[in-house]
Structure formats: C-alpha cells, structure tokens
Amino acid sequence: MNNSVIQKSSLKFLKDLSLNNNRDWFNEHKSQYLDAHQNMISFADALISEVNKHDTIEETSGKKSLYRIYNDVRFSKDKSPYNPRFAFGLQRASKLRRGGYYVNIKPGNSFMACGFFSPDPEDLKRIRTDIDLNADKWKRLLKSKGIKDNFWELQGEQVATAPRGFAKDHPAIELLRYKQFLFRHDFTDKEVTADNFLKEVNRI
C-alpha cells in the first residue's frame, strides 16, 4: 500500500466519526483512527518533501504539522469531543519568507489554502503598502490564468471601511480592506483519494 495516497478508509473513518462523535465510539474504533492518523502523517511527510523542492518549509515532519483531532470544549457551546477532519499547516521558513499552507481533509469539505491567515502588523502594513504602490500589478495578477484556474479569487476577512492611513476613496480600497490574504482550492472526495492527489496539491 502506498501510504502517501490518502486511503478511502481514512475518509470513511472521518465520516463515521461525524455520525458518532462520542468517546465510547472513538475508543471502540481506536485502531481505525490510528491507521487513518498514520496515513495522514505519511501524506504530510511526502508533501513536505515535494514542497521543499520549490519552497522552504519550517516543519520537518508531518506528525508535528498535524492538528489535533480532539476538540477543546472548555469554552465552546459545541461539546463534541472530536473534530472529524485531518488538517495540517506548513509554515514557510526563515524571516525572508512569509505566509504558509494549510490542508484540510474532511468528507465533503476538503481543501488547501495558502497565503496569510493571520499576518502580524508589520507584514500587514508591508502588504498594504505594496498594494498602494502597485495596485495595477496586483489587479493583473489576481486576474491571471494561474490564479483563476486554481483559486478563482482572493479570500479573507476585511475591515468594514478603510484601514488606518488610507482614504475611503482610494482606487484600490477593495484590496486594501483585506486583513487576511488567502487563496483556497476545494477538492472532491474522489480527488482526495486519487493516486495523483499528492502531486496535484503540490502543483497547486
């Protein structure tokens, strides 16, 4: 078995968990969880190796990059003990590189995202300054074939009016209002379990 291919059994475990989100069921199916968890670690390890051929990733292992499946229910209205998804984040390494990648594997809601989920104030200022100076270039890039074919459009939270230091009638105000800069590509369950999924995520 090629463990860098996401197995259908891993998706089935997540689907079953979403229908039986309780500790008794989880403990009875712990071996299935461990198999699916290891499958996801192997996939993340392989993806880190591929991405490092054209980028530099801070995480050195898939296991360390993987998010916990256990929910912290202390301050949440939803008391479900588990989050029925596998997800991991890859941060770009060194002070010269910013942003990162995120992969979410969940039946009916699998996707990868990249960009800036929570940029620090200095990076946010740097991005907005670049938009201010190069608005036309930004608009061209966002309409480019690569963006349109793979992500469709820029996503992320925005401020209500205008960020501090910029006029409400700035010609690039729609871009300047962003406080997150994200690109997202969705995958079907069939795509997730395909033999070429690793290659496709890396390409995108």
mmCIF file of N, CA and C in Angstrom, residues 63-197:
data_model
loop_
_atom_site.group_PDB
_atom_site.id
_atom_site.type_symbol
_atom_site.label_atom_id
_atom_site.label_comp_id
_atom_site.label_asym_id
_atom_site.label_seq_id
_atom_site.Cartn_x
_atom_site.Cartn_y
_atom_site.Cartn_z
ATOM 1 N N LYS A 63 4.052 14.614 11.270
ATOM 2 C CA LYS A 63 3.444 14.422 12.585
ATOM 3 C C LYS A 63 3.362 15.733 13.354
ATOM 4 N N LYS A 64 4.426 16.539 13.308
ATOM 5 C CA LYS A 64 4.446 17.808 14.033
ATOM 6 C C LYS A 64 3.525 18.845 13.394
ATOM 7 N N SER A 65 3.255 18.705 12.114
ATOM 8 C CA SER A 65 2.423 19.696 11.428
ATOM 9 C C SER A 65 0.928 19.397 11.565
ATOM 10 N N LEU A 66 0.590 18.183 11.995
ATOM 11 C CA LEU A 66 -0.801 17.736 12.037
ATOM 12 C C LEU A 66 -1.543 18.355 13.226
ATOM 13 N N TYR A 67 -2.747 18.824 12.969
ATOM 14 C CA TYR A 67 -3.585 19.373 14.030
ATOM 15 C C TYR A 67 -4.221 18.228 14.823
ATOM 16 N N ARG A 68 -4.514 18.499 16.094
ATOM 17 C CA ARG A 68 -5.168 17.501 16.939
ATOM 18 C C ARG A 68 -6.610 17.263 16.480
ATOM 19 N N ILE A 69 -7.057 16.031 16.613
ATOM 20 C CA ILE A 69 -8.444 15.710 16.266
ATOM 21 C C ILE A 69 -9.374 15.954 17.458
ATOM 22 N N TYR A 70 -8.770 16.188 18.621
ATOM 23 C CA TYR A 70 -9.550 16.387 19.853
ATOM 24 C C TYR A 70 -9.955 17.855 19.988
ATOM 25 N N ASN A 71 -11.223 18.096 20.235
ATOM 26 C CA ASN A 71 -11.718 19.457 20.434
ATOM 27 C C ASN A 71 -11.458 19.928 21.859
ATOM 28 N N ASP A 72 -11.154 21.214 21.996
ATOM 29 C CA ASP A 72 -11.107 21.849 23.310
ATOM 30 C C ASP A 72 -12.498 22.418 23.567
ATOM 31 N N VAL A 73 -13.264 21.755 24.409
ATOM 32 C CA VAL A 73 -14.677 22.113 24.594
ATOM 33 C C VAL A 73 -14.909 23.013 25.808
ATOM 34 N N ARG A 74 -13.828 23.433 26.473
ATOM 35 C CA ARG A 74 -13.989 24.204 27.710
ATOM 36 C C ARG A 74 -14.760 25.504 27.504
ATOM 37 N N PHE A 75 -14.515 26.183 26.394
ATOM 38 C CA PHE A 75 -15.145 27.486 26.177
ATOM 39 C C PHE A 75 -16.033 27.483 24.924
ATOM 40 N N SER A 76 -16.486 26.307 24.524
ATOM 41 C CA SER A 76 -17.278 26.179 23.311
ATOM 42 C C SER A 76 -18.687 25.678 23.625
ATOM 43 N N LYS A 77 -19.665 26.200 22.898
ATOM 44 C CA LYS A 77 -21.034 25.715 23.039
ATOM 45 C C LYS A 77 -21.166 24.308 22.470
ATOM 46 N N ASP A 78 -20.367 24.021 21.437
ATOM 47 C CA ASP A 78 -20.364 22.681 20.851
ATOM 48 C C ASP A 78 -19.477 21.776 21.709
ATOM 49 N N LYS A 79 -20.067 20.805 22.368
ATOM 50 C CA LYS A 79 -19.328 19.920 23.264
ATOM 51 C C LYS A 79 -18.897 18.616 22.591
ATOM 52 N N SER A 80 -18.954 18.562 21.265
ATOM 53 C CA SER A 80 -18.476 17.371 20.560
ATOM 54 C C SER A 80 -16.992 17.178 20.861
ATOM 55 N N PRO A 81 -16.600 15.997 21.303
ATOM 56 C CA PRO A 81 -15.203 15.811 21.739
ATOM 57 C C PRO A 81 -14.187 15.760 20.601
ATOM 58 N N TYR A 82 -14.658 15.551 19.356
ATOM 59 C CA TYR A 82 -13.722 15.385 18.249
ATOM 60 C C TYR A 82 -14.094 16.291 17.073
ATOM 61 N N ASN A 83 -13.074 16.697 16.345
ATOM 62 C CA ASN A 83 -13.261 17.433 15.090
ATOM 63 C C ASN A 83 -13.027 16.440 13.962
ATOM 64 N N PRO A 84 -14.076 16.016 13.259
ATOM 65 C CA PRO A 84 -13.935 14.934 12.281
ATOM 66 C C PRO A 84 -13.264 15.378 10.981
ATOM 67 N N ARG A 85 -12.022 15.745 11.100
ATOM 68 C CA ARG A 85 -11.212 16.125 9.948
ATOM 69 C C ARG A 85 -9.750 15.873 10.279
ATOM 70 N N PHE A 86 -8.932 15.720 9.255
ATOM 71 C CA PHE A 86 -7.485 15.754 9.425
ATOM 72 C C PHE A 86 -6.996 17.025 8.766
ATOM 73 N N ALA A 87 -6.114 17.750 9.447
ATOM 74 C CA ALA A 87 -5.625 19.006 8.894
ATOM 75 C C ALA A 87 -4.193 19.234 9.340
ATOM 76 N N PHE A 88 -3.450 19.920 8.502
ATOM 77 C CA PHE A 88 -2.092 20.283 8.896
ATOM 78 C C PHE A 88 -1.692 21.593 8.227
ATOM 79 N N GLY A 89 -0.781 22.297 8.887
ATOM 80 C CA GLY A 89 -0.297 23.563 8.364
ATOM 81 C C GLY A 89 1.201 23.495 8.117
ATOM 82 N N LEU A 90 1.642 24.184 7.076
ATOM 83 C CA LEU A 90 3.062 24.245 6.731
ATOM 84 C C LEU A 90 3.471 25.711 6.653
ATOM 85 N N GLN A 91 4.344 26.114 7.543
ATOM 86 C CA GLN A 91 4.818 27.494 7.582
ATOM 87 C C GLN A 91 6.065 27.621 6.720
ATOM 88 N N ARG A 92 6.140 28.706 5.946
ATOM 89 C CA ARG A 92 7.347 28.946 5.154
ATOM 90 C C ARG A 92 8.465 29.397 6.085
ATOM 91 N N ALA A 93 9.667 28.879 5.875
ATOM 92 C CA ALA A 93 10.773 29.069 6.815
ATOM 93 C C ALA A 93 11.577 30.329 6.517
ATOM 94 N N SER A 94 12.185 30.852 7.562
ATOM 95 C CA SER A 94 13.114 31.976 7.568
ATOM 96 C C SER A 94 12.378 33.308 7.563
ATOM 97 N N LYS A 95 13.079 34.350 8.016
ATOM 98 C CA LYS A 95 12.485 35.683 8.102
ATOM 99 C C LYS A 95 12.190 36.271 6.721
ATOM 100 N N LEU A 96 12.866 35.762 5.697
ATOM 101 C CA LEU A 96 12.659 36.293 4.352
ATOM 102 C C LEU A 96 11.364 35.784 3.723
ATOM 103 N N ARG A 97 10.862 34.662 4.223
ATOM 104 C CA ARG A 97 9.650 34.079 3.647
ATOM 105 C C ARG A 97 8.479 34.313 4.602
ATOM 106 N N ARG A 98 7.317 34.524 4.042
ATOM 107 C CA ARG A 98 6.137 34.779 4.860
ATOM 108 C C ARG A 98 5.011 33.845 4.412
ATOM 109 N N GLY A 99 3.962 33.812 5.237
ATOM 110 C CA GLY A 99 2.785 33.040 4.869
ATOM 111 C C GLY A 99 3.008 31.553 5.009
ATOM 112 N N GLY A 100 2.045 30.785 4.495
ATOM 113 C CA GLY A 100 2.149 29.344 4.602
ATOM 114 C C GLY A 100 1.020 28.638 3.888
ATOM 115 N N TYR A 101 0.911 27.344 4.159
ATOM 116 C CA TYR A 101 -0.054 26.475 3.501
ATOM 117 C C TYR A 101 -0.872 25.726 4.552
ATOM 118 N N TYR A 102 -2.090 25.371 4.189
ATOM 119 C CA TYR A 102 -2.969 24.625 5.085
ATOM 120 C C TYR A 102 -3.737 23.614 4.242
ATOM 121 N N VAL A 103 -3.805 22.379 4.737
ATOM 122 C CA VAL A 103 -4.554 21.323 4.049
ATOM 123 C C VAL A 103 -5.594 20.772 5.008
ATOM 124 N N ASN A 104 -6.850 20.708 4.562
ATOM 125 C CA ASN A 104 -7.966 20.208 5.363
ATOM 126 C C ASN A 104 -8.591 19.020 4.643
ATOM 127 N N ILE A 105 -8.618 17.880 5.307
ATOM 128 C CA ILE A 105 -9.201 16.676 4.724
ATOM 129 C C ILE A 105 -10.443 16.313 5.523
ATOM 130 N N LYS A 106 -11.595 16.452 4.900
ATOM 131 C CA LYS A 106 -12.869 16.159 5.549
ATOM 132 C C LYS A 106 -13.867 15.765 4.467
ATOM 133 N N PRO A 107 -14.583 14.675 4.630
ATOM 134 C CA PRO A 107 -15.556 14.269 3.612
ATOM 135 C C PRO A 107 -16.507 15.414 3.269
ATOM 136 N N GLY A 108 -16.547 15.762 1.993
ATOM 137 C CA GLY A 108 -17.422 16.834 1.523
ATOM 138 C C GLY A 108 -16.886 18.229 1.744
ATOM 139 N N ASN A 109 -15.726 18.371 2.398
ATOM 140 C CA ASN A 109 -15.173 19.712 2.651
ATOM 141 C C ASN A 109 -13.651 19.645 2.744
ATOM 142 N N SER A 110 -13.022 19.109 1.712
ATOM 143 C CA SER A 110 -11.567 19.041 1.663
ATOM 144 C C SER A 110 -11.047 20.198 0.811
ATOM 145 N N PHE A 111 -9.971 20.825 1.287
ATOM 146 C CA PHE A 111 -9.417 21.953 0.547
ATOM 147 C C PHE A 111 -7.978 22.214 0.971
ATOM 148 N N MET A 112 -7.266 22.953 0.151
ATOM 149 C CA MET A 112 -5.984 23.501 0.556
ATOM 150 C C MET A 112 -6.078 25.009 0.462
ATOM 151 N N ALA A 113 -5.354 25.688 1.336
ATOM 152 C CA ALA A 113 -5.328 27.144 1.325
ATOM 153 C C ALA A 113 -3.891 27.594 1.480
ATOM 154 N N CYS A 114 -3.600 28.779 0.976
ATOM 155 C CA CYS A 114 -2.262 29.327 1.131
ATOM 156 C C CYS A 114 -2.360 30.843 1.236
ATOM 157 N N GLY A 115 -1.321 31.429 1.803
ATOM 158 C CA GLY A 115 -1.304 32.882 1.949
ATOM 159 C C GLY A 115 -1.073 33.282 3.390
ATOM 160 N N PHE A 116 -1.797 34.320 3.817
ATOM 161 C CA PHE A 116 -1.643 34.887 5.159
ATOM 162 C C PHE A 116 -2.966 34.786 5.900
ATOM 163 N N PHE A 117 -3.032 33.849 6.857
ATOM 164 C CA PHE A 117 -4.250 33.705 7.652
ATOM 165 C C PHE A 117 -4.300 34.749 8.763
ATOM 166 N N SER A 118 -3.167 35.001 9.377
ATOM 167 C CA SER A 118 -3.111 35.967 10.480
ATOM 168 C C SER A 118 -1.791 36.730 10.412
ATOM 169 N N PRO A 119 -1.638 37.616 9.423
ATOM 170 C CA PRO A 119 -0.361 38.329 9.283
ATOM 171 C C PRO A 119 -0.094 39.234 10.489
ATOM 172 N N ASP A 120 1.160 39.299 10.916
ATOM 173 C CA ASP A 120 1.490 40.206 12.014
ATOM 174 C C ASP A 120 1.402 41.646 11.493
ATOM 175 N N PRO A 121 1.330 42.633 12.383
ATOM 176 C CA PRO A 121 1.128 44.026 11.957
ATOM 177 C C PRO A 121 2.147 44.522 10.939
ATOM 178 N N GLU A 122 3.407 44.115 11.083
ATOM 179 C CA GLU A 122 4.435 44.565 10.146
ATOM 180 C C GLU A 122 4.186 44.012 8.748
ATOM 181 N N ASP A 123 3.836 42.725 8.674
ATOM 182 C CA ASP A 123 3.563 42.130 7.365
ATOM 183 C C ASP A 123 2.310 42.730 6.739
ATOM 184 N N LEU A 124 1.279 42.949 7.554
ATOM 185 C CA LEU A 124 0.051 43.534 7.030
ATOM 186 C C LEU A 124 0.327 44.930 6.466
ATOM 187 N N LYS A 125 1.120 45.714 7.175
ATOM 188 C CA LYS A 125 1.483 47.043 6.685
ATOM 189 C C LYS A 125 2.280 46.949 5.394
ATOM 190 N N ARG A 126 3.196 45.977 5.344
ATOM 191 C CA ARG A 126 4.030 45.796 4.153
ATOM 192 C C ARG A 126 3.168 45.436 2.934
ATOM 193 N N ILE A 127 2.206 44.543 3.145
ATOM 194 C CA ILE A 127 1.324 44.127 2.046
ATOM 195 C C ILE A 127 0.498 45.306 1.549
ATOM 196 N N ARG A 128 -0.086 46.043 2.480
ATOM 197 C CA ARG A 128 -0.929 47.178 2.085
ATOM 198 C C ARG A 128 -0.121 48.275 1.406
ATOM 199 N N THR A 129 1.109 48.482 1.856
ATOM 200 C CA THR A 129 1.977 49.462 1.201
ATOM 201 C C THR A 129 2.262 49.040 -0.229
ATOM 202 N N ASP A 130 2.485 47.742 -0.421
ATOM 203 C CA ASP A 130 2.745 47.248 -1.774
ATOM 204 C C ASP A 130 1.517 47.399 -2.663
ATOM 205 N N ILE A 131 0.334 47.149 -2.108
ATOM 206 C CA ILE A 131 -0.909 47.361 -2.872
ATOM 207 C C ILE A 131 -1.037 48.833 -3.251
ATOM 208 N N ASP A 132 -0.733 49.713 -2.302
ATOM 209 C CA ASP A 132 -0.814 51.153 -2.550
ATOM 210 C C ASP A 132 0.105 51.565 -3.690
ATOM 211 N N LEU A 133 1.310 51.004 -3.716
ATOM 212 C CA LEU A 133 2.309 51.387 -4.732
ATOM 213 C C LEU A 133 2.120 50.658 -6.058
ATOM 214 N N ASN A 134 1.528 49.458 -6.006
ATOM 215 C CA ASN A 134 1.466 48.602 -7.208
ATOM 216 C C ASN A 134 0.069 48.043 -7.442
ATOM 217 N N ALA A 135 -0.935 48.885 -7.264
ATOM 218 C CA ALA A 135 -2.322 48.407 -7.360
ATOM 219 C C ALA A 135 -2.629 47.761 -8.704
ATOM 220 N N ASP A 136 -2.168 48.361 -9.789
ATOM 221 C CA ASP A 136 -2.454 47.816 -11.126
ATOM 222 C C ASP A 136 -1.842 46.432 -11.298
ATOM 223 N N LYS A 137 -0.622 46.258 -10.789
ATOM 224 C CA LYS A 137 0.033 44.947 -10.889
ATOM 225 C C LYS A 137 -0.731 43.899 -10.081
ATOM 226 N N TRP A 138 -1.179 44.275 -8.886
ATOM 227 C CA TRP A 138 -1.981 43.363 -8.069
ATOM 228 C C TRP A 138 -3.240 42.931 -8.808
ATOM 229 N N LYS A 139 -3.917 43.883 -9.402
ATOM 230 C CA LYS A 139 -5.163 43.574 -10.104
ATOM 231 C C LYS A 139 -4.914 42.651 -11.291
ATOM 232 N N ARG A 140 -3.799 42.864 -12.001
ATOM 233 C CA ARG A 140 -3.456 41.988 -13.126
ATOM 234 C C ARG A 140 -3.155 40.578 -12.640
ATOM 235 N N LEU A 141 -2.373 40.479 -11.558
ATOM 236 C CA LEU A 141 -2.020 39.158 -11.029
ATOM 237 C C LEU A 141 -3.253 38.396 -10.559
ATOM 238 N N LEU A 142 -4.176 39.097 -9.921
ATOM 239 C CA LEU A 142 -5.373 38.432 -9.398
ATOM 240 C C LEU A 142 -6.313 37.977 -10.508
ATOM 241 N N LYS A 143 -6.138 38.547 -11.695
ATOM 242 C CA LYS A 143 -6.934 38.134 -12.856
ATOM 243 C C LYS A 143 -6.181 37.147 -13.739
ATOM 244 N N SER A 144 -4.962 36.790 -13.349
ATOM 245 C CA SER A 144 -4.132 35.926 -14.184
ATOM 246 C C SER A 144 -4.717 34.518 -14.262
ATOM 247 N N LYS A 145 -4.325 33.801 -15.290
ATOM 248 C CA LYS A 145 -4.850 32.453 -15.539
ATOM 249 C C LYS A 145 -4.519 31.502 -14.386
ATOM 250 N N GLY A 146 -3.295 31.611 -13.851
ATOM 251 C CA GLY A 146 -2.908 30.718 -12.764
ATOM 252 C C GLY A 146 -3.791 30.870 -11.537
ATOM 253 N N ILE A 147 -4.118 32.112 -11.193
ATOM 254 C CA ILE A 147 -4.990 32.360 -10.045
ATOM 255 C C ILE A 147 -6.412 31.910 -10.359
ATOM 256 N N LYS A 148 -6.915 32.294 -11.504
ATOM 257 C CA LYS A 148 -8.294 31.962 -11.870
ATOM 258 C C LYS A 148 -8.514 30.456 -11.969
ATOM 259 N N ASP A 149 -7.569 29.745 -12.572
ATOM 260 C CA ASP A 149 -7.728 28.305 -12.770
ATOM 261 C C ASP A 149 -7.630 27.525 -11.466
ATOM 262 N N ASN A 150 -6.806 27.990 -10.545
ATOM 263 C CA ASN A 150 -6.534 27.209 -9.334
ATOM 264 C C ASN A 150 -7.278 27.685 -8.097
ATOM 265 N N PHE A 151 -7.562 28.993 -8.015
ATOM 266 C CA PHE A 151 -8.154 29.537 -6.794
ATOM 267 C C PHE A 151 -9.389 30.400 -7.034
ATOM 268 N N TRP A 152 -9.544 30.882 -8.197
ATOM 269 C CA TRP A 152 -10.653 31.759 -8.599
ATOM 270 C C TRP A 152 -10.472 33.187 -8.114
ATOM 271 N N GLU A 153 -10.370 33.403 -6.792
ATOM 272 C CA GLU A 153 -10.260 34.784 -6.326
ATOM 273 C C GLU A 153 -9.627 34.842 -4.928
ATOM 274 N N LEU A 154 -9.160 36.029 -4.572
ATOM 275 C CA LEU A 154 -8.621 36.278 -3.239
ATOM 276 C C LEU A 154 -9.742 36.214 -2.210
ATOM 277 N N GLN A 155 -9.452 35.598 -1.062
ATOM 278 C CA GLN A 155 -10.430 35.496 0.026
ATOM 279 C C GLN A 155 -9.813 35.998 1.323
ATOM 280 N N GLY A 156 -10.659 36.213 2.334
ATOM 281 C CA GLY A 156 -10.173 36.619 3.641
ATOM 282 C C GLY A 156 -11.042 37.692 4.267
ATOM 283 N N GLU A 157 -10.906 37.865 5.567
ATOM 284 C CA GLU A 157 -11.667 38.884 6.283
ATOM 285 C C GLU A 157 -11.203 40.283 5.869
ATOM 286 N N GLN A 158 -12.137 41.235 5.955
ATOM 287 C CA GLN A 158 -11.840 42.613 5.586
ATOM 288 C C GLN A 158 -12.311 43.568 6.677
ATOM 289 N N VAL A 159 -11.673 44.726 6.753
ATOM 290 C CA VAL A 159 -12.169 45.773 7.647
ATOM 291 C C VAL A 159 -13.417 46.384 7.027
ATOM 292 N N ALA A 160 -14.234 47.015 7.866
ATOM 293 C CA ALA A 160 -15.542 47.492 7.404
ATOM 294 C C ALA A 160 -15.444 48.652 6.428
ATOM 295 N N THR A 161 -14.519 49.573 6.644
ATOM 296 C CA THR A 161 -14.451 50.764 5.776
ATOM 297 C C THR A 161 -13.088 50.885 5.103
ATOM 298 N N ALA A 162 -12.131 51.491 5.801
ATOM 299 C CA ALA A 162 -10.783 51.643 5.259
ATOM 300 C C ALA A 162 -9.776 51.455 6.387
ATOM 301 N N PRO A 163 -8.648 50.808 6.120
ATOM 302 C CA PRO A 163 -7.626 50.667 7.166
ATOM 303 C C PRO A 163 -7.005 52.025 7.481
ATOM 304 N N ARG A 164 -6.473 52.126 8.686
ATOM 305 C CA ARG A 164 -5.867 53.385 9.125
ATOM 306 C C ARG A 164 -4.763 53.820 8.166
ATOM 307 N N GLY A 165 -4.802 55.082 7.773
ATOM 308 C CA GLY A 165 -3.771 55.617 6.890
ATOM 309 C C GLY A 165 -4.150 55.619 5.422
ATOM 310 N N PHE A 166 -5.330 55.082 5.093
ATOM 311 C CA PHE A 166 -5.760 55.029 3.694
ATOM 312 C C PHE A 166 -7.148 55.656 3.559
ATOM 313 N N ALA A 167 -7.333 56.400 2.473
ATOM 314 C CA ALA A 167 -8.608 57.081 2.243
ATOM 315 C C ALA A 167 -9.677 56.092 1.808
ATOM 316 N N LYS A 168 -10.914 56.382 2.182
ATOM 317 C CA LYS A 168 -12.033 55.510 1.815
ATOM 318 C C LYS A 168 -12.241 55.456 0.305
ATOM 319 N N ASP A 169 -11.799 56.514 -0.403
ATOM 320 C CA ASP A 169 -11.980 56.548 -1.861
ATOM 321 C C ASP A 169 -10.695 56.173 -2.607
ATOM 322 N N HIS A 170 -9.773 55.500 -1.921
ATOM 323 C CA HIS A 170 -8.544 55.038 -2.568
ATOM 324 C C HIS A 170 -8.925 54.130 -3.734
ATOM 325 N N PRO A 171 -8.275 54.261 -4.897
ATOM 326 C CA PRO A 171 -8.642 53.440 -6.065
ATOM 327 C C PRO A 171 -8.482 51.931 -5.846
ATOM 328 N N ALA A 172 -7.695 51.544 -4.861
ATOM 329 C CA ALA A 172 -7.520 50.115 -4.574
ATOM 330 C C ALA A 172 -8.113 49.752 -3.220
ATOM 331 N N ILE A 173 -9.136 50.485 -2.787
ATOM 332 C CA ILE A 173 -9.672 50.284 -1.439
ATOM 333 C C ILE A 173 -10.214 48.866 -1.222
ATOM 334 N N GLU A 174 -10.747 48.243 -2.281
ATOM 335 C CA GLU A 174 -11.286 46.882 -2.124
ATOM 336 C C GLU A 174 -10.196 45.878 -1.749
ATOM 337 N N LEU A 175 -8.977 46.091 -2.232
ATOM 338 C CA LEU A 175 -7.852 45.239 -1.856
ATOM 339 C C LEU A 175 -7.273 45.650 -0.511
ATOM 340 N N LEU A 176 -7.208 46.945 -0.267
ATOM 341 C CA LEU A 176 -6.620 47.442 0.976
ATOM 342 C C LEU A 176 -7.438 47.050 2.200
ATOM 343 N N ARG A 177 -8.717 46.809 2.020
ATOM 344 C CA ARG A 177 -9.577 46.450 3.147
ATOM 345 C C ARG A 177 -9.286 45.049 3.687
ATOM 346 N N TYR A 178 -8.620 44.219 2.898
ATOM 347 C CA TYR A 178 -8.324 42.859 3.370
ATOM 348 C C TYR A 178 -7.379 42.898 4.567
ATOM 349 N N LYS A 179 -7.657 42.051 5.558
ATOM 350 C CA LYS A 179 -6.718 41.843 6.660
ATOM 351 C C LYS A 179 -6.241 40.391 6.709
ATOM 352 N N GLN A 180 -6.791 39.575 5.818
ATOM 353 C CA GLN A 180 -6.279 38.239 5.520
ATOM 354 C C GLN A 180 -6.125 38.153 4.010
ATOM 355 N N PHE A 181 -5.127 37.394 3.559
ATOM 356 C CA PHE A 181 -4.894 37.251 2.123
ATOM 357 C C PHE A 181 -4.762 35.761 1.830
ATOM 358 N N LEU A 182 -5.870 35.166 1.398
ATOM 359 C CA LEU A 182 -5.955 33.714 1.290
ATOM 360 C C LEU A 182 -6.416 33.280 -0.091
ATOM 361 N N PHE A 183 -5.858 32.170 -0.531
ATOM 362 C CA PHE A 183 -6.328 31.505 -1.742
ATOM 363 C C PHE A 183 -6.721 30.084 -1.355
ATOM 364 N N ARG A 184 -7.846 29.632 -1.879
ATOM 365 C CA ARG A 184 -8.383 28.321 -1.490
ATOM 366 C C ARG A 184 -8.745 27.524 -2.740
ATOM 367 N N HIS A 185 -8.434 26.233 -2.679
ATOM 368 C CA HIS A 185 -8.808 25.308 -3.755
ATOM 369 C C HIS A 185 -9.515 24.120 -3.120
ATOM 370 N N ASP A 186 -10.735 23.858 -3.541
ATOM 371 C CA ASP A 186 -11.533 22.751 -2.988
ATOM 372 C C ASP A 186 -11.307 21.468 -3.779
ATOM 373 N N PHE A 187 -11.441 20.338 -3.083
ATOM 374 C CA PHE A 187 -11.290 19.020 -3.695
ATOM 375 C C PHE A 187 -12.495 18.145 -3.371
ATOM 376 N N THR A 188 -12.883 17.326 -4.329
ATOM 377 C CA THR A 188 -13.923 16.338 -4.073
ATOM 378 C C THR A 188 -13.311 15.149 -3.331
ATOM 379 N N ASP A 189 -14.156 14.325 -2.727
ATOM 380 C CA ASP A 189 -13.667 13.123 -2.055
ATOM 381 C C ASP A 189 -12.933 12.211 -3.032
ATOM 382 N N LYS A 190 -13.428 12.145 -4.243
ATOM 383 C CA LYS A 190 -12.787 11.303 -5.272
ATOM 384 C C LYS A 190 -11.382 11.817 -5.584
ATOM 385 N N GLU A 191 -11.217 13.133 -5.667
ATOM 386 C CA GLU A 191 -9.895 13.711 -5.930
ATOM 387 C C GLU A 191 -8.942 13.442 -4.771
ATOM 388 N N VAL A 192 -9.456 13.513 -3.537
ATOM 389 C CA VAL A 192 -8.613 13.321 -2.353
ATOM 390 C C VAL A 192 -8.005 11.932 -2.317
ATOM 391 N N THR A 193 -8.752 10.922 -2.717
ATOM 392 C CA THR A 193 -8.266 9.541 -2.649
ATOM 393 C C THR A 193 -7.640 9.057 -3.956
ATOM 394 N N ALA A 194 -7.491 9.951 -4.917
ATOM 395 C CA ALA A 194 -6.867 9.579 -6.192
ATOM 396 C C ALA A 194 -5.357 9.403 -6.008
ATOM 397 N N ASP A 195 -4.764 8.566 -6.856
ATOM 398 C CA ASP A 195 -3.326 8.292 -6.754
ATOM 399 C C ASP A 195 -2.476 9.540 -6.968
ATOM 400 N N ASN A 196 -2.996 10.524 -7.738
ATOM 401 C CA ASN A 196 -2.202 11.710 -8.065
ATOM 402 C C ASN A 196 -2.500 12.904 -7.152
ATOM 403 N N PHE A 197 -3.200 12.673 -6.030
ATOM 404 C CA PHE A 197 -3.595 13.794 -5.177
ATOM 405 C C PHE A 197 -2.384 14.539 -4.617
#
